[in-house]
Amino acid sequence: MTVRSKIFLVVALALAVTGCAGRKTHDLLNTTAVTVPASDIAATHEIFVATTREKATKDPRQVFDGNRSLTTSFARVEVTVPKVHQLGAIERVKGAANSNPAKDFTATNVAFYEGAPQFAKAVGADIAMRGNRALVFVHGFNNGFDDGVYRLTQIAHDTKYPGTPVLFSWASSGKTTGYIYDKESANAARDDLEETLRMLAKTKVKSIDIIAHSMGTWVTMEALRQLAITGDRDLSDKLGYVILASPDIDVDVFKKQMIRYGKPDKPFAILLSGDDRALRLSSLISGDKPRVGDYGDAADLASYGVSVVDLTKTKGGDRLNHAKFADNPFLVQLLGDRLRAPAGLASEETAPAQIDNLGQGIGKAVGSVAEIVITTPFRVLTIATGG
């Protein structure tokens, strides 16, 4: 099969698995304000943003588009969550219509910062007010700016994260056909993520937790590798949890990254799934080489000092099975249970009891029987999540 025919096949498969729902817009803001009773709103979240995207001029409702900027921009987005919200879901209006705050996640306000000093002052004040913790989310392939904002809002809301949510949004094109462009954008954003993490570490923060998804795990691992090279891999002991969900990284490349980074001192987890259809496409594009997110040898990965959580036997929220960590109700609550305990107090010895207790109650609620297999550098745990 020629390279051209392989790319055509990948695009066709990508379009098949994502469906034919029409053109997907990446509008974040409404054209006019939609007012609803306060009783229809479950919560309002402030999402701090560092991004390597350019400001959207052609479609201002997008706020930031898929074009790359050579500098990092900073903003804060206010997002409301509707009372009707279901755990693990992101309720979105279809097409270009205005969001209804009573039914949809809705961005109600965006504030821009002139530069890093102004942003650092604002995010630092918020961190100090919220308990000195920050959660940095790095989105994946085929994500518009809106996708990252709403996903982090959903994660912060559903996990009841006790700190400041910070979105690092690199310049994904937000298109299923933009894989190569996105990969280069991810490469270009490594230094910016490193500098954002260093900026946060200079505040009064005590723990910087990181959740990265899909291609965002590549950006994250490269930034951590660069920190390690400078001798500050743990951000002066302020680095907390590192959670790599569905990592779209070549397995051999990840091993080299971990060799440079070294065995982690704080909880460092990989969430993978053998039925991840998105990573199958990525593997095909990448010369049929396995990706970390669907790799079949958990013990091999664990030997580098990480915990590997196999979610293959749990249900995903869509046909791709690529975002189980955030759209499966049980896994979201499990993630929240872990994140609410500071990383310095977390222990792999307490994890089995936490998972088992959650599984007994939540497994029945979601109506599924499943298993989570956790492979650590020391042992393998198999936990039933339903019955």
CSV table of C-alpha atoms in Angstrom, one decimal, residues 130-374:
chain,number,residue,atom,x,y,z
A,130,ARG,CA,-8.6,27.7,46.5
A,131,GLY,CA,-6.2,25.7,48.6
A,132,ASN,CA,-2.9,26.0,46.8
A,133,ARG,CA,-3.5,23.3,44.2
A,134,ALA,CA,-3.7,23.6,40.4
A,135,LEU,CA,-4.9,21.1,37.8
A,136,VAL,CA,-3.3,21.5,34.3
A,137,PHE,CA,-5.2,19.8,31.5
A,138,VAL,CA,-3.5,19.3,28.1
A,139,HIS,CA,-6.0,18.2,25.4
A,140,GLY,CA,-5.4,15.9,22.5
A,141,PHE,CA,-5.7,15.7,18.7
A,142,ASN,CA,-8.7,17.1,16.8
A,143,ASN,CA,-9.6,19.5,19.5
A,144,GLY,CA,-10.8,23.1,19.1
A,145,PHE,CA,-10.3,25.7,21.8
A,146,ASP,CA,-13.9,25.1,22.9
A,147,ASP,CA,-13.3,21.4,23.2
A,148,GLY,CA,-10.5,21.9,25.7
A,149,VAL,CA,-12.4,24.5,27.7
A,150,TYR,CA,-15.5,22.3,28.1
A,151,ARG,CA,-13.6,19.1,28.8
A,152,LEU,CA,-11.6,20.7,31.6
A,153,THR,CA,-14.8,22.3,33.0
A,154,GLN,CA,-16.4,18.8,33.0
A,155,ILE,CA,-13.4,17.2,34.6
A,156,ALA,CA,-13.1,19.9,37.3
A,157,HIS,CA,-16.9,19.7,38.0
A,158,ASP,CA,-17.3,16.0,38.0
A,159,THR,CA,-14.2,15.2,40.0
A,160,LYS,CA,-14.9,18.0,42.5
A,161,TYR,CA,-11.3,19.0,42.1
A,162,PRO,CA,-10.3,21.3,45.1
A,163,GLY,CA,-8.1,23.7,43.2
A,164,THR,CA,-7.6,26.0,40.2
A,165,PRO,CA,-8.2,24.5,36.7
A,166,VAL,CA,-5.6,25.6,34.1
A,167,LEU,CA,-6.0,24.7,30.4
A,168,PHE,CA,-2.9,24.4,28.2
A,169,SER,CA,-4.3,24.6,24.7
A,170,TRP,CA,-1.9,24.0,21.9
A,171,ALA,CA,-2.8,24.7,18.3
A,172,SER,CA,-4.8,21.6,17.1
A,173,SER,CA,-6.6,22.2,13.9
A,174,GLY,CA,-9.8,20.6,15.3
A,175,LYS,CA,-10.1,18.5,12.1
A,176,THR,CA,-10.0,14.7,11.7
A,177,THR,CA,-7.8,15.2,8.6
A,178,GLY,CA,-5.3,17.4,10.5
A,179,TYR,CA,-3.3,14.7,12.2
A,180,ILE,CA,0.1,15.7,10.8
A,181,TYR,CA,-0.5,19.4,11.4
A,182,ASP,CA,-1.5,18.6,14.9
A,183,LYS,CA,1.6,16.6,15.5
A,184,GLU,CA,3.8,19.4,14.4
A,185,SER,CA,1.7,21.8,16.5
A,186,ALA,CA,2.3,19.6,19.5
A,187,ASN,CA,6.1,19.7,18.9
A,188,ALA,CA,6.0,23.4,18.7
A,189,ALA,CA,4.2,23.8,22.0
A,190,ARG,CA,6.7,21.9,24.2
A,191,ASP,CA,8.6,25.0,25.4
A,192,ASP,CA,5.4,26.9,26.1
A,193,LEU,CA,4.1,24.1,28.4
A,194,GLU,CA,7.4,24.0,30.2
A,195,GLU,CA,7.3,27.7,30.8
A,196,THR,CA,3.7,27.6,31.9
A,197,LEU,CA,4.5,24.9,34.5
A,198,ARG,CA,7.5,26.9,35.7
A,199,MET,CA,5.2,30.0,36.0
A,200,LEU,CA,2.7,28.1,38.1
A,201,ALA,CA,5.5,26.7,40.3
A,202,LYS,CA,6.5,30.2,41.2
A,203,THR,CA,3.1,30.9,42.8
A,204,LYS,CA,2.1,29.7,46.3
A,205,VAL,CA,0.9,26.5,44.8
A,206,LYS,CA,1.8,23.3,46.7
A,207,SER,CA,0.8,20.7,44.1
A,208,ILE,CA,0.6,21.0,40.3
A,209,ASP,CA,-1.4,18.0,39.0
A,210,ILE,CA,-1.4,17.2,35.3
A,211,ILE,CA,-3.9,15.4,33.2
A,212,ALA,CA,-3.0,15.0,29.5
A,213,HIS,CA,-5.0,13.2,26.9
A,214,SER,CA,-4.1,11.6,23.6
A,215,MET,CA,-1.6,13.7,21.6
A,216,GLY,CA,-1.4,16.1,24.6
A,217,THR,CA,0.5,13.4,26.4
A,218,TRP,CA,3.3,13.9,23.9
A,219,VAL,CA,3.5,17.6,24.7
A,220,THR,CA,3.5,16.8,28.4
A,221,MET,CA,6.2,14.1,28.3
A,222,GLU,CA,8.4,16.4,26.2
A,223,ALA,CA,8.0,19.2,28.7
A,224,LEU,CA,8.7,16.9,31.6
A,225,ARG,CA,11.8,15.6,29.8
A,226,GLN,CA,13.0,19.1,29.3
A,227,LEU,CA,12.5,19.9,33.0
A,228,ALA,CA,14.5,16.8,33.9
A,229,ILE,CA,17.3,17.9,31.6
A,230,THR,CA,17.5,21.1,33.6
A,231,GLY,CA,17.6,19.3,36.9
A,232,ASP,CA,14.1,20.4,38.0
A,233,ARG,CA,11.9,17.5,37.0
A,234,ASP,CA,9.6,17.9,40.0
A,235,LEU,CA,9.2,21.6,39.8
A,236,SER,CA,10.9,22.1,43.2
A,237,ASP,CA,8.8,19.3,44.6
A,238,LYS,CA,5.6,21.0,43.5
A,239,LEU,CA,4.7,18.5,40.8
A,240,GLY,CA,1.8,16.3,41.9
A,241,TYR,CA,-0.1,13.7,40.0
A,242,VAL,CA,0.8,13.0,36.3
A,243,ILE,CA,-2.0,11.2,34.5
A,244,LEU,CA,-1.5,10.3,30.9
A,245,ALA,CA,-4.8,9.2,29.4
A,246,SER,CA,-4.9,7.3,26.1
A,247,PRO,CA,-1.3,8.3,25.2
A,248,ASP,CA,-0.7,8.9,21.5
A,249,ILE,CA,3.0,8.3,21.8
A,250,ASP,CA,5.2,5.6,20.1
A,251,VAL,CA,6.1,3.0,22.7
A,252,ASP,CA,9.8,3.2,22.1
A,253,VAL,CA,9.8,7.0,22.1
A,254,PHE,CA,7.9,6.9,25.5
A,255,LYS,CA,10.5,4.6,26.9
A,256,LYS,CA,13.3,6.9,25.9
A,257,GLN,CA,11.4,9.9,27.4
A,258,MET,CA,11.1,8.0,30.7
A,259,ILE,CA,14.7,7.0,30.7
A,260,ARG,CA,15.6,10.6,30.5
A,261,TYR,CA,13.0,11.7,33.1
A,262,GLY,CA,13.8,8.8,35.5
A,263,LYS,CA,11.5,6.8,37.8
A,264,PRO,CA,8.9,9.2,39.2
A,265,ASP,CA,8.7,10.1,42.9
A,266,LYS,CA,5.0,11.1,42.8
A,267,PRO,CA,2.0,9.1,41.4
A,268,PHE,CA,2.5,8.8,37.6
A,269,ALA,CA,-0.2,6.8,35.8
A,270,ILE,CA,-0.9,5.7,32.3
A,271,LEU,CA,-4.5,5.0,31.4
A,272,LEU,CA,-4.7,2.7,28.4
A,273,SER,CA,-7.4,0.6,26.6
A,274,GLY,CA,-7.0,-2.2,24.1
A,275,ASP,CA,-10.2,-1.1,22.2
A,276,ASP,CA,-9.2,2.5,21.6
A,277,ARG,CA,-10.2,3.0,17.9
A,278,ALA,CA,-8.6,6.4,17.6
A,279,LEU,CA,-5.2,5.0,18.5
A,280,ARG,CA,-5.6,2.2,16.0
A,281,LEU,CA,-5.8,4.9,13.3
A,282,SER,CA,-2.8,6.7,14.8
A,283,SER,CA,-0.8,3.4,14.7
A,284,LEU,CA,-1.7,2.9,11.1
A,285,ILE,CA,-0.5,6.4,10.2
A,286,SER,CA,2.7,5.8,12.2
A,287,GLY,CA,3.8,2.7,10.3
A,288,ASP,CA,1.8,0.2,12.3
A,289,LYS,CA,3.8,0.8,15.4
A,290,PRO,CA,2.0,0.4,18.8
A,291,ARG,CA,1.0,3.5,20.7
A,292,VAL,CA,1.3,3.6,24.5
A,293,GLY,CA,-2.4,4.0,24.9
A,294,ASP,CA,-3.3,0.6,23.5
A,295,TYR,CA,0.0,-1.3,24.2
A,296,GLY,CA,-0.5,-4.8,25.3
A,297,ASP,CA,2.4,-5.2,27.7
A,298,ALA,CA,1.5,-3.3,30.9
A,299,ALA,CA,4.4,-4.9,32.9
A,300,ASP,CA,6.9,-3.5,30.3
A,301,LEU,CA,5.6,0.0,30.8
A,302,ALA,CA,5.4,-0.4,34.6
A,303,SER,CA,9.1,-1.3,34.7
A,304,TYR,CA,9.8,2.4,34.1
A,305,GLY,CA,8.3,3.3,37.4
A,306,VAL,CA,4.7,4.2,36.3
A,307,SER,CA,1.4,2.6,37.2
A,308,VAL,CA,-0.6,1.3,34.2
A,309,VAL,CA,-4.4,1.2,34.4
A,310,ASP,CA,-6.0,-1.0,31.8
A,311,LEU,CA,-9.5,0.2,31.0
A,312,THR,CA,-10.2,-2.2,28.2
A,313,LYS,CA,-13.1,-3.9,29.9
A,314,THR,CA,-14.8,-0.7,30.9
A,315,LYS,CA,-17.3,1.2,28.6
A,316,GLY,CA,-16.5,4.4,26.8
A,317,GLY,CA,-18.9,7.2,26.1
A,318,ASP,CA,-18.5,7.0,22.3
A,319,ARG,CA,-17.5,4.6,19.5
A,320,LEU,CA,-13.9,5.6,19.6
A,321,ASN,CA,-13.3,4.5,23.3
A,322,HIS,CA,-10.7,7.3,23.4
A,323,ALA,CA,-11.8,9.3,26.4
A,324,LYS,CA,-13.0,6.8,29.0
A,325,PHE,CA,-11.2,8.5,31.8
A,326,ALA,CA,-13.6,11.5,31.5
A,327,ASP,CA,-16.8,10.1,30.0
A,328,ASN,CA,-17.3,6.9,32.0
A,329,PRO,CA,-19.2,7.8,35.2
A,330,PHE,CA,-17.4,5.3,37.3
A,331,LEU,CA,-13.9,6.3,36.1
A,332,VAL,CA,-14.7,10.0,36.5
A,333,GLN,CA,-15.6,9.4,40.2
A,334,LEU,CA,-12.5,7.2,40.7
A,335,LEU,CA,-10.3,9.9,39.2
A,336,GLY,CA,-11.9,12.5,41.5
A,337,ASP,CA,-11.4,10.3,44.5
A,338,ARG,CA,-7.7,10.1,43.8
A,339,LEU,CA,-7.2,13.7,42.8
A,340,ARG,CA,-8.9,15.1,46.0
A,341,ALA,CA,-6.1,13.4,48.0
A,342,PRO,CA,-2.9,15.4,47.5
A,343,ALA,CA,-0.3,13.5,45.6
A,344,GLY,CA,2.1,13.6,48.5
A,345,LEU,CA,-0.3,11.6,50.6
A,346,ALA,CA,-1.4,9.1,47.9
A,347,SER,CA,-0.3,5.5,48.1
A,348,GLU,CA,-0.6,2.6,45.8
A,349,GLU,CA,-1.3,0.5,49.0
A,350,THR,CA,-4.6,2.4,49.5
A,351,ALA,CA,-5.7,2.3,45.9
A,352,PRO,CA,-7.3,-1.2,45.9
A,353,ALA,CA,-9.6,-0.4,48.8
A,354,GLN,CA,-10.6,3.0,47.2
A,355,ILE,CA,-11.4,1.4,43.9
A,356,ASP,CA,-13.3,-1.5,45.4
A,357,ASN,CA,-15.5,0.7,47.6
A,358,LEU,CA,-16.3,2.9,44.7
A,359,GLY,CA,-17.0,-0.1,42.4
A,360,GLN,CA,-19.6,-1.6,44.7
A,361,GLY,CA,-21.8,1.5,44.6
A,362,ILE,CA,-21.1,3.0,41.2
A,363,GLY,CA,-20.8,-0.1,39.2
A,364,LYS,CA,-24.4,-1.0,39.7
A,365,ALA,CA,-25.4,2.6,39.1
A,366,VAL,CA,-23.9,2.6,35.6
A,367,GLY,CA,-25.3,-0.8,34.8
A,368,SER,CA,-22.1,-2.5,33.7
A,369,VAL,CA,-19.9,-5.3,34.8
A,370,ALA,CA,-16.3,-4.5,34.2
A,371,GLU,CA,-12.7,-4.8,35.4
A,372,ILE,CA,-9.9,-2.4,35.9
A,373,VAL,CA,-6.4,-4.0,35.8
A,374,ILE,CA,-3.7,-1.9,37.6
